[in-house]
């Protein structure tokens, strides 16, 4: 009897994401089963219910996926799931809360490619300022870039305290040092741009964080700017959603737009589901795995 590939999709919210359900089924899962309003404390019991229902050599045919919209909670859920495994019983484990792990991976991978091909620079030692840094996408992008050796600054829009708390959490969990500043006013944003080589905009959908005038005032120093917001107005004025390394008018910075990033994000999420389906042994995947795949997909 050939075992089915079954994905158990857990979310702390009222609904799992239809986007993720479609992605998983289109990638080849035979069944995707939603579990809603799941708490961190419930993860271990659910995971053990998954693993003990099948013989150990079927472990890679089961998967547990965490959604939601909180990167830290999703990382905690991954850890709780890993700790609940009872070898040789296992299951694949993956999280992509609000698409953030794969979106952030795609954004950083696209920027890395543009920097490498058009500016002869790597992520290492590049100064990257991230707007929307208290959000899930901003969080993951910051950690991915910092782990690659970039000098990352989290930019807040309502004081420095909340971005500083995020920076402290990243240090504790991943051992990365990232700076934090406030970037609410144009003056503060200007100062951020003057100290950055790259800006990433990961703010709320439909919120413009940087105008063309601010980018132009930053002069010719900025190497690249990426924007994940696909809902008009764009997060960074002057970047079209399809841009992938096109110079932003009035600057020498190269723009990367939301749909260029979205294309890599889509392939990354799908690719990680496929990888779990095809894996001979169970895998545990987070945004670092997403980045490793995304950088092979960035056009
Ligand atoms: N292109 C793609 O494939 C793709 C995929 C997924 C998501 N996205 C986009 O990625 C972006 C980030 O998503 P997310 O899930 O991380 O969103 P999120 O959790 O809502 O975070 C958004 C961030 O924006 C900040 N913010 C809210 N209002 C702001 C304002 N007026 N000025 C500056 N910053 C503001 C939030 O700060 P607070 O903490 O104060 O709320 C937070 O840091 C969204 O635009 C989303 O649509 C794109």
Short mmCIF file of C-alpha atoms and ligand atoms in Angstrom, two decimals:
data_model
loop_
_atom_site.label_atom_id
_atom_site.label_comp_id
_atom_site.label_asym_id
_atom_site.label_seq_id
_atom_site.Cartn_x
_atom_site.Cartn_y
_atom_site.Cartn_z
CA UNK A 1 0.00 0.00 0.00
CA UNK A 2 1.50 3.37 -1.01
CA UNK A 3 1.08 5.81 1.83
CA UNK A 4 -0.62 9.16 1.23
CA UNK A 5 1.25 12.43 1.71
CA UNK A 6 -0.71 14.21 4.43
CA UNK A 7 -0.08 17.76 5.62
CA UNK A 8 -1.46 18.84 9.00
CA UNK A 9 -1.81 22.62 8.78
CA UNK A 10 -1.89 24.34 12.18
CA UNK A 11 -2.63 27.99 12.86
CA UNK A 12 -3.12 30.03 16.02
CA UNK A 13 -5.80 31.95 14.09
CA UNK A 14 -9.46 31.27 13.32
CA UNK A 15 -8.64 30.12 9.77
CA UNK A 16 -5.70 28.50 8.04
CA UNK A 17 -4.55 30.41 4.99
CA UNK A 18 -6.32 29.36 1.77
CA UNK A 19 -3.15 30.48 -0.03
CA UNK A 20 -1.11 27.88 1.86
CA UNK A 21 -3.76 25.17 1.35
CA UNK A 22 -3.68 25.72 -2.41
CA UNK A 23 0.12 25.85 -2.47
CA UNK A 24 0.44 22.58 -0.57
CA UNK A 25 -2.14 20.69 -2.66
CA UNK A 26 -0.74 22.08 -5.92
CA UNK A 27 2.75 21.01 -4.82
CA UNK A 28 1.49 17.44 -4.55
CA UNK A 29 0.09 16.76 -1.09
CA UNK A 30 -2.79 14.25 -1.19
CA UNK A 31 -4.55 15.86 1.76
CA UNK A 32 -4.21 19.09 3.75
CA UNK A 33 -6.01 19.09 7.08
CA UNK A 34 -6.63 22.38 8.92
CA UNK A 35 -6.34 22.81 12.72
CA UNK A 36 -7.39 26.23 13.94
CA UNK A 37 -6.87 28.30 17.12
CA UNK A 38 -3.93 26.06 18.05
CA UNK A 39 -1.83 27.20 21.02
CA UNK A 40 1.87 26.59 21.53
CA UNK A 41 1.06 24.24 24.41
CA UNK A 42 -1.07 22.05 22.12
CA UNK A 43 1.62 21.51 19.50
CA UNK A 44 3.43 18.58 21.16
CA UNK A 45 0.27 16.46 21.59
CA UNK A 46 -0.82 17.10 18.01
CA UNK A 47 2.62 16.22 16.63
CA UNK A 48 2.71 12.99 18.63
CA UNK A 49 -0.74 12.13 17.36
CA UNK A 50 0.64 12.54 13.84
CA UNK A 51 3.79 10.46 14.29
CA UNK A 52 2.40 7.49 16.23
CA UNK A 53 -0.34 6.79 13.68
CA UNK A 54 2.17 5.64 11.05
CA UNK A 55 5.21 3.34 11.06
CA UNK A 56 8.56 5.16 11.44
CA UNK A 57 9.54 4.64 7.80
CA UNK A 58 6.41 6.57 6.77
CA UNK A 59 7.49 9.66 8.77
CA UNK A 60 8.50 11.64 5.70
CA UNK A 61 4.99 11.18 4.27
CA UNK A 62 3.50 13.23 7.10
CA UNK A 63 3.98 16.96 7.49
CA UNK A 64 3.15 19.55 10.13
CA UNK A 65 2.94 23.16 8.92
CA UNK A 66 2.57 26.28 11.07
CA UNK A 67 0.81 29.40 9.78
CA UNK A 68 -0.40 32.49 11.66
CA UNK A 69 1.22 35.90 11.48
CA UNK A 70 3.84 35.83 14.20
CA UNK A 71 7.38 34.79 13.26
CA UNK A 72 8.50 34.29 16.86
CA UNK A 73 5.48 32.12 17.71
CA UNK A 74 5.99 30.08 14.54
CA UNK A 75 9.65 29.52 15.45
CA UNK A 76 8.57 28.47 18.95
CA UNK A 77 6.04 26.08 17.41
CA UNK A 78 8.76 24.57 15.20
CA UNK A 79 10.89 24.00 18.31
CA UNK A 80 7.95 22.50 20.22
CA UNK A 81 7.26 20.16 17.29
CA UNK A 82 10.91 19.08 17.05
CA UNK A 83 11.03 18.45 20.79
CA UNK A 84 7.86 16.33 20.59
CA UNK A 85 9.36 13.86 18.10
CA UNK A 86 10.10 10.39 19.45
CA UNK A 87 12.72 8.81 17.17
CA UNK A 88 12.48 6.76 15.09
CA UNK A 89 8.96 8.23 14.71
CA UNK A 90 9.09 11.54 12.85
CA UNK A 91 7.33 13.98 10.55
CA UNK A 92 8.28 16.88 8.30
CA UNK A 93 8.02 20.27 10.00
CA UNK A 94 7.71 23.62 8.21
CA UNK A 95 6.35 27.10 8.95
CA UNK A 96 5.52 30.10 6.78
CA UNK A 97 3.40 32.47 8.89
CA UNK A 98 1.57 34.94 6.61
CA UNK A 99 3.94 33.80 3.87
CA UNK A 100 6.68 35.67 5.69
CA UNK A 101 9.43 33.05 5.74
CA UNK A 102 9.34 32.54 1.99
CA UNK A 103 8.61 36.22 1.18
CA UNK A 104 11.54 37.48 3.25
CA UNK A 105 13.76 34.78 1.77
CA UNK A 106 12.72 35.80 -1.74
CA UNK A 107 13.24 39.51 -1.05
CA UNK A 108 16.76 39.05 0.32
CA UNK A 109 17.64 36.56 -2.43
CA UNK A 110 16.48 38.95 -5.20
CA UNK A 111 18.46 41.81 -3.65
CA UNK A 112 21.51 39.60 -3.28
CA UNK A 113 21.34 38.66 -6.97
CA UNK A 114 20.97 42.27 -8.12
CA UNK A 115 23.84 43.42 -5.88
CA UNK A 116 26.07 40.65 -7.15
CA UNK A 117 25.31 41.03 -10.84
CA UNK A 118 25.00 44.79 -11.14
CA UNK A 119 27.02 46.22 -8.26
CA UNK A 120 29.64 43.49 -7.71
CA UNK A 121 28.72 43.33 -4.01
CA UNK A 122 27.73 40.50 -1.67
CA UNK A 123 25.36 40.81 1.29
CA UNK A 124 28.31 40.67 3.67
CA UNK A 125 29.11 44.08 5.17
CA UNK A 126 26.37 45.80 3.17
CA UNK A 127 24.36 48.19 5.38
CA UNK A 128 20.69 47.23 5.12
CA UNK A 129 17.87 49.32 6.63
CA UNK A 130 14.52 47.55 7.03
CA UNK A 131 11.23 49.46 7.24
CA UNK A 132 8.28 47.53 8.66
CA UNK A 133 10.72 45.74 10.88
CA UNK A 134 8.22 44.80 13.59
CA UNK A 135 6.24 42.80 11.02
CA UNK A 136 6.78 39.13 10.22
CA UNK A 137 8.37 39.70 6.81
CA UNK A 138 10.68 42.39 8.21
CA UNK A 139 11.70 40.14 11.09
CA UNK A 140 12.71 37.24 8.86
CA UNK A 141 14.45 39.47 6.30
CA UNK A 142 16.50 41.03 9.08
CA UNK A 143 17.66 37.68 10.46
CA UNK A 144 18.41 36.22 7.02
CA UNK A 145 20.48 39.27 6.02
CA UNK A 146 22.28 39.47 9.37
CA UNK A 147 23.18 35.78 9.20
CA UNK A 148 24.74 36.51 5.80
CA UNK A 149 26.95 39.15 7.40
CA UNK A 150 25.00 42.28 6.45
CA UNK A 151 24.92 45.22 8.88
CA UNK A 152 21.19 45.38 9.53
CA UNK A 153 19.18 48.24 11.04
CA UNK A 154 15.55 47.80 12.04
CA UNK A 155 13.59 50.98 11.37
CA UNK A 156 10.54 51.68 13.54
CA UNK A 157 7.66 53.99 12.74
CA UNK A 158 6.40 54.64 16.27
CA UNK A 159 9.51 55.02 18.41
CA UNK A 160 12.52 52.80 18.88
CA UNK A 161 11.30 50.61 21.77
CA UNK A 162 9.44 47.97 19.73
CA UNK A 163 12.16 47.56 17.11
CA UNK A 164 14.76 47.38 19.89
CA UNK A 165 12.75 44.58 21.53
CA UNK A 166 12.78 42.75 18.18
CA UNK A 167 16.55 43.28 17.89
CA UNK A 168 17.05 41.84 21.39
CA UNK A 169 14.92 38.81 20.52
CA UNK A 170 16.97 38.20 17.34
CA UNK A 171 20.20 38.41 19.32
CA UNK A 172 18.94 35.92 21.87
CA UNK A 173 17.52 33.45 19.35
CA UNK A 174 19.97 33.71 16.45
CA UNK A 175 23.03 35.42 17.96
CA UNK A 176 22.87 38.28 15.44
CA UNK A 177 23.56 41.92 16.27
CA UNK A 178 21.17 44.30 14.54
CA UNK A 179 20.73 48.01 15.21
CA UNK A 180 17.41 49.77 15.79
CA UNK A 181 16.33 53.34 15.06
CA UNK A 182 13.13 55.31 14.69
CA UNK A 183 12.15 56.30 11.14
CA UNK A 184 8.82 58.07 11.48
CA UNK A 185 9.56 61.53 10.11
CA UNK A 186 11.12 62.50 6.80
CA UNK A 187 14.16 63.81 8.67
CA UNK A 188 14.60 60.48 10.44
CA UNK A 189 14.10 58.57 7.20
CA UNK A 190 16.68 60.78 5.51
CA UNK A 191 19.19 59.95 8.22
CA UNK A 192 18.42 56.25 7.78
CA UNK A 193 18.97 56.46 4.02
CA UNK A 194 22.24 58.33 4.48
CA UNK A 195 23.56 55.44 6.56
CA UNK A 196 22.32 52.62 4.31
CA UNK A 197 23.51 50.86 1.17
CA UNK A 198 20.24 48.96 0.74
CA UNK A 199 16.69 49.58 1.96
CA UNK A 200 14.01 46.93 2.29
CA UNK A 201 10.40 48.04 2.66
CA UNK A 202 8.29 45.42 4.43
CA UNK A 203 5.64 47.73 5.86
CA UNK A 204 1.89 47.14 5.98
CA UNK A 205 0.15 46.69 2.63
CA UNK A 206 -0.72 50.01 0.96
CA UNK A 207 1.60 52.10 3.18
CA UNK A 208 4.20 54.26 1.42
CA UNK A 209 7.28 54.51 3.62
CA UNK A 210 9.70 56.20 1.21
CA UNK A 211 8.98 58.88 -1.38
CA UNK A 212 10.97 59.42 -4.57
CA UNK A 213 12.12 62.78 -3.19
CA UNK A 214 13.66 61.13 -0.12
CA UNK A 215 15.45 58.56 -2.26
CA UNK A 216 16.77 61.28 -4.58
CA UNK A 217 17.96 63.34 -1.63
CA UNK A 218 19.92 60.33 -0.43
CA UNK A 219 22.10 60.97 -3.47
CA UNK A 220 23.95 58.31 -5.39
CA UNK A 221 25.01 56.21 -2.43
CA UNK A 222 22.11 53.80 -2.26
CA UNK A 223 22.86 50.55 -4.10
CA UNK A 224 19.42 48.91 -4.09
CA UNK A 225 15.90 49.18 -2.71
CA UNK A 226 13.28 46.44 -2.50
CA UNK A 227 9.57 46.70 -1.74
CA UNK A 228 7.30 43.73 -0.92
CA UNK A 229 4.06 45.72 -0.79
CA UNK A 230 1.95 44.89 -3.85
CA UNK A 231 -1.04 47.03 -2.78
CA UNK A 232 -0.97 50.60 -4.17
CA UNK A 233 0.58 52.92 -3.32
CA UNK A 234 3.90 51.10 -3.39
CA UNK A 235 5.99 51.08 -0.22
CA UNK A 236 8.80 52.84 -2.11
CA UNK A 237 7.83 55.40 -4.73
CA UNK A 238 9.47 54.80 -8.09
CA UNK A 239 9.67 51.00 -7.91
CA UNK A 240 7.28 49.15 -10.21
CA UNK A 241 5.97 45.84 -8.90
CA UNK A 242 7.72 43.98 -11.75
CA UNK A 243 11.09 45.74 -11.44
CA UNK A 244 14.02 43.47 -10.84
CA UNK A 245 17.17 45.51 -10.82
CA UNK A 246 15.87 48.50 -12.80
CA UNK A 247 17.40 51.83 -11.80
CA UNK A 248 15.00 53.99 -9.78
CA UNK A 249 14.49 57.33 -11.59
CA UNK A 250 16.68 60.11 -10.23
CA UNK A 251 18.92 57.71 -8.29
CA UNK A 252 21.53 55.10 -9.07
CA UNK A 253 19.79 52.60 -6.79
CA UNK A 254 18.37 49.43 -8.33
CA UNK A 255 14.74 48.67 -7.54
CA UNK A 256 13.18 45.29 -6.82
CA UNK A 257 9.37 45.20 -6.80
CA UNK A 258 6.73 43.17 -5.02
CA UNK A 259 5.71 40.92 -7.88
CA UNK A 260 9.32 40.14 -8.85
CA UNK A 261 9.77 39.06 -5.23
CA UNK A 262 6.37 37.33 -5.20
CA UNK A 263 7.36 35.16 -8.14
CA UNK A 264 10.39 33.82 -6.25
CA UNK A 265 8.34 33.54 -3.04
CA UNK A 266 5.75 31.39 -4.79
CA UNK A 267 8.37 29.04 -6.22
CA UNK A 268 10.13 28.86 -2.86
CA UNK A 269 7.03 27.89 -0.87
CA UNK A 270 6.00 25.39 -3.52
CA UNK A 271 9.56 24.04 -3.71
CA UNK A 272 9.75 23.48 0.04
CA UNK A 273 6.43 21.59 0.03
CA UNK A 274 7.74 19.45 -2.84
CA UNK A 275 10.99 18.88 -1.00
CA UNK A 276 9.07 17.55 2.01
CA UNK A 277 6.96 15.29 -0.19
CA UNK A 278 10.05 13.86 -1.89
CA UNK A 279 12.34 13.66 1.16
CA UNK A 280 13.44 10.15 2.14
CA UNK A 281 13.75 11.29 5.78
CA UNK A 282 11.66 13.93 7.60
CA UNK A 283 12.88 17.53 7.37
CA UNK A 284 12.51 20.55 9.64
CA UNK A 285 12.45 23.77 7.60
CA UNK A 286 12.46 27.45 8.53
CA UNK A 287 13.29 30.71 6.75
CA UNK A 288 16.97 29.78 6.49
CA UNK A 289 16.00 26.81 4.31
CA UNK A 290 13.66 29.11 2.39
CA UNK A 291 16.56 31.48 1.72
CA UNK A 292 18.86 28.66 0.61
CA UNK A 293 16.25 27.66 -1.98
CA UNK A 294 15.24 31.22 -2.94
CA UNK A 295 18.81 32.21 -3.81
CA UNK A 296 18.87 29.39 -6.38
CA UNK A 297 15.61 30.72 -7.87
CA UNK A 298 16.25 34.49 -7.97
CA UNK A 299 16.28 35.47 -11.66
N1 LIG B 1 5.21 40.27 -2.43
C1 LIG B 1 4.86 39.18 -1.75
O1 LIG B 1 5.00 38.05 -2.23
C2 LIG B 1 4.29 39.31 -0.37
C3 LIG B 1 3.95 38.18 0.38
C4 LIG B 1 3.51 38.35 1.69
C5 LIG B 1 3.42 39.65 2.21
N2 LIG B 1 3.71 40.72 1.44
C6 LIG B 1 3.66 42.09 1.94
O2 LIG B 1 4.73 42.25 2.88
C7 LIG B 1 4.41 43.36 3.74
C8 LIG B 1 4.68 42.98 5.16
O3 LIG B 1 3.83 41.90 5.52
P1 LIG B 1 3.70 41.50 7.04
O4 LIG B 1 2.82 40.31 7.07
O5 LIG B 1 5.05 41.45 7.68
O6 LIG B 1 2.88 42.73 7.59
P2 LIG B 1 2.64 43.16 9.08
O7 LIG B 1 2.93 42.03 10.00
O8 LIG B 1 1.33 43.81 9.06
O9 LIG B 1 3.81 44.21 9.30
C9 LIG B 1 3.79 45.37 8.66
C10 LIG B 1 4.83 46.31 9.26
O10 LIG B 1 4.48 47.60 8.83
C11 LIG B 1 4.45 48.45 9.94
N3 LIG B 1 3.54 49.56 9.73
C12 LIG B 1 2.21 49.62 9.95
N4 LIG B 1 1.76 50.85 9.65
C13 LIG B 1 2.85 51.56 9.24
C14 LIG B 1 3.03 52.89 8.81
N5 LIG B 1 2.01 53.75 8.72
N6 LIG B 1 4.27 53.29 8.48
C15 LIG B 1 5.32 52.44 8.55
N7 LIG B 1 5.21 51.16 8.96
C16 LIG B 1 3.98 50.74 9.28
C17 LIG B 1 4.01 47.54 11.07
O11 LIG B 1 4.26 48.16 12.32
P3 LIG B 1 3.37 47.83 13.62
O12 LIG B 1 4.13 46.77 14.33
O13 LIG B 1 3.33 49.12 14.35
O14 LIG B 1 2.01 47.40 13.15
C18 LIG B 1 4.89 46.37 10.78
O15 LIG B 1 6.22 46.62 11.18
C19 LIG B 1 2.95 43.73 3.42
O16 LIG B 1 2.93 44.84 2.58
C20 LIG B 1 2.43 42.49 2.70
O17 LIG B 1 1.36 42.80 1.85
C21 LIG B 1 4.18 40.57 0.18
#
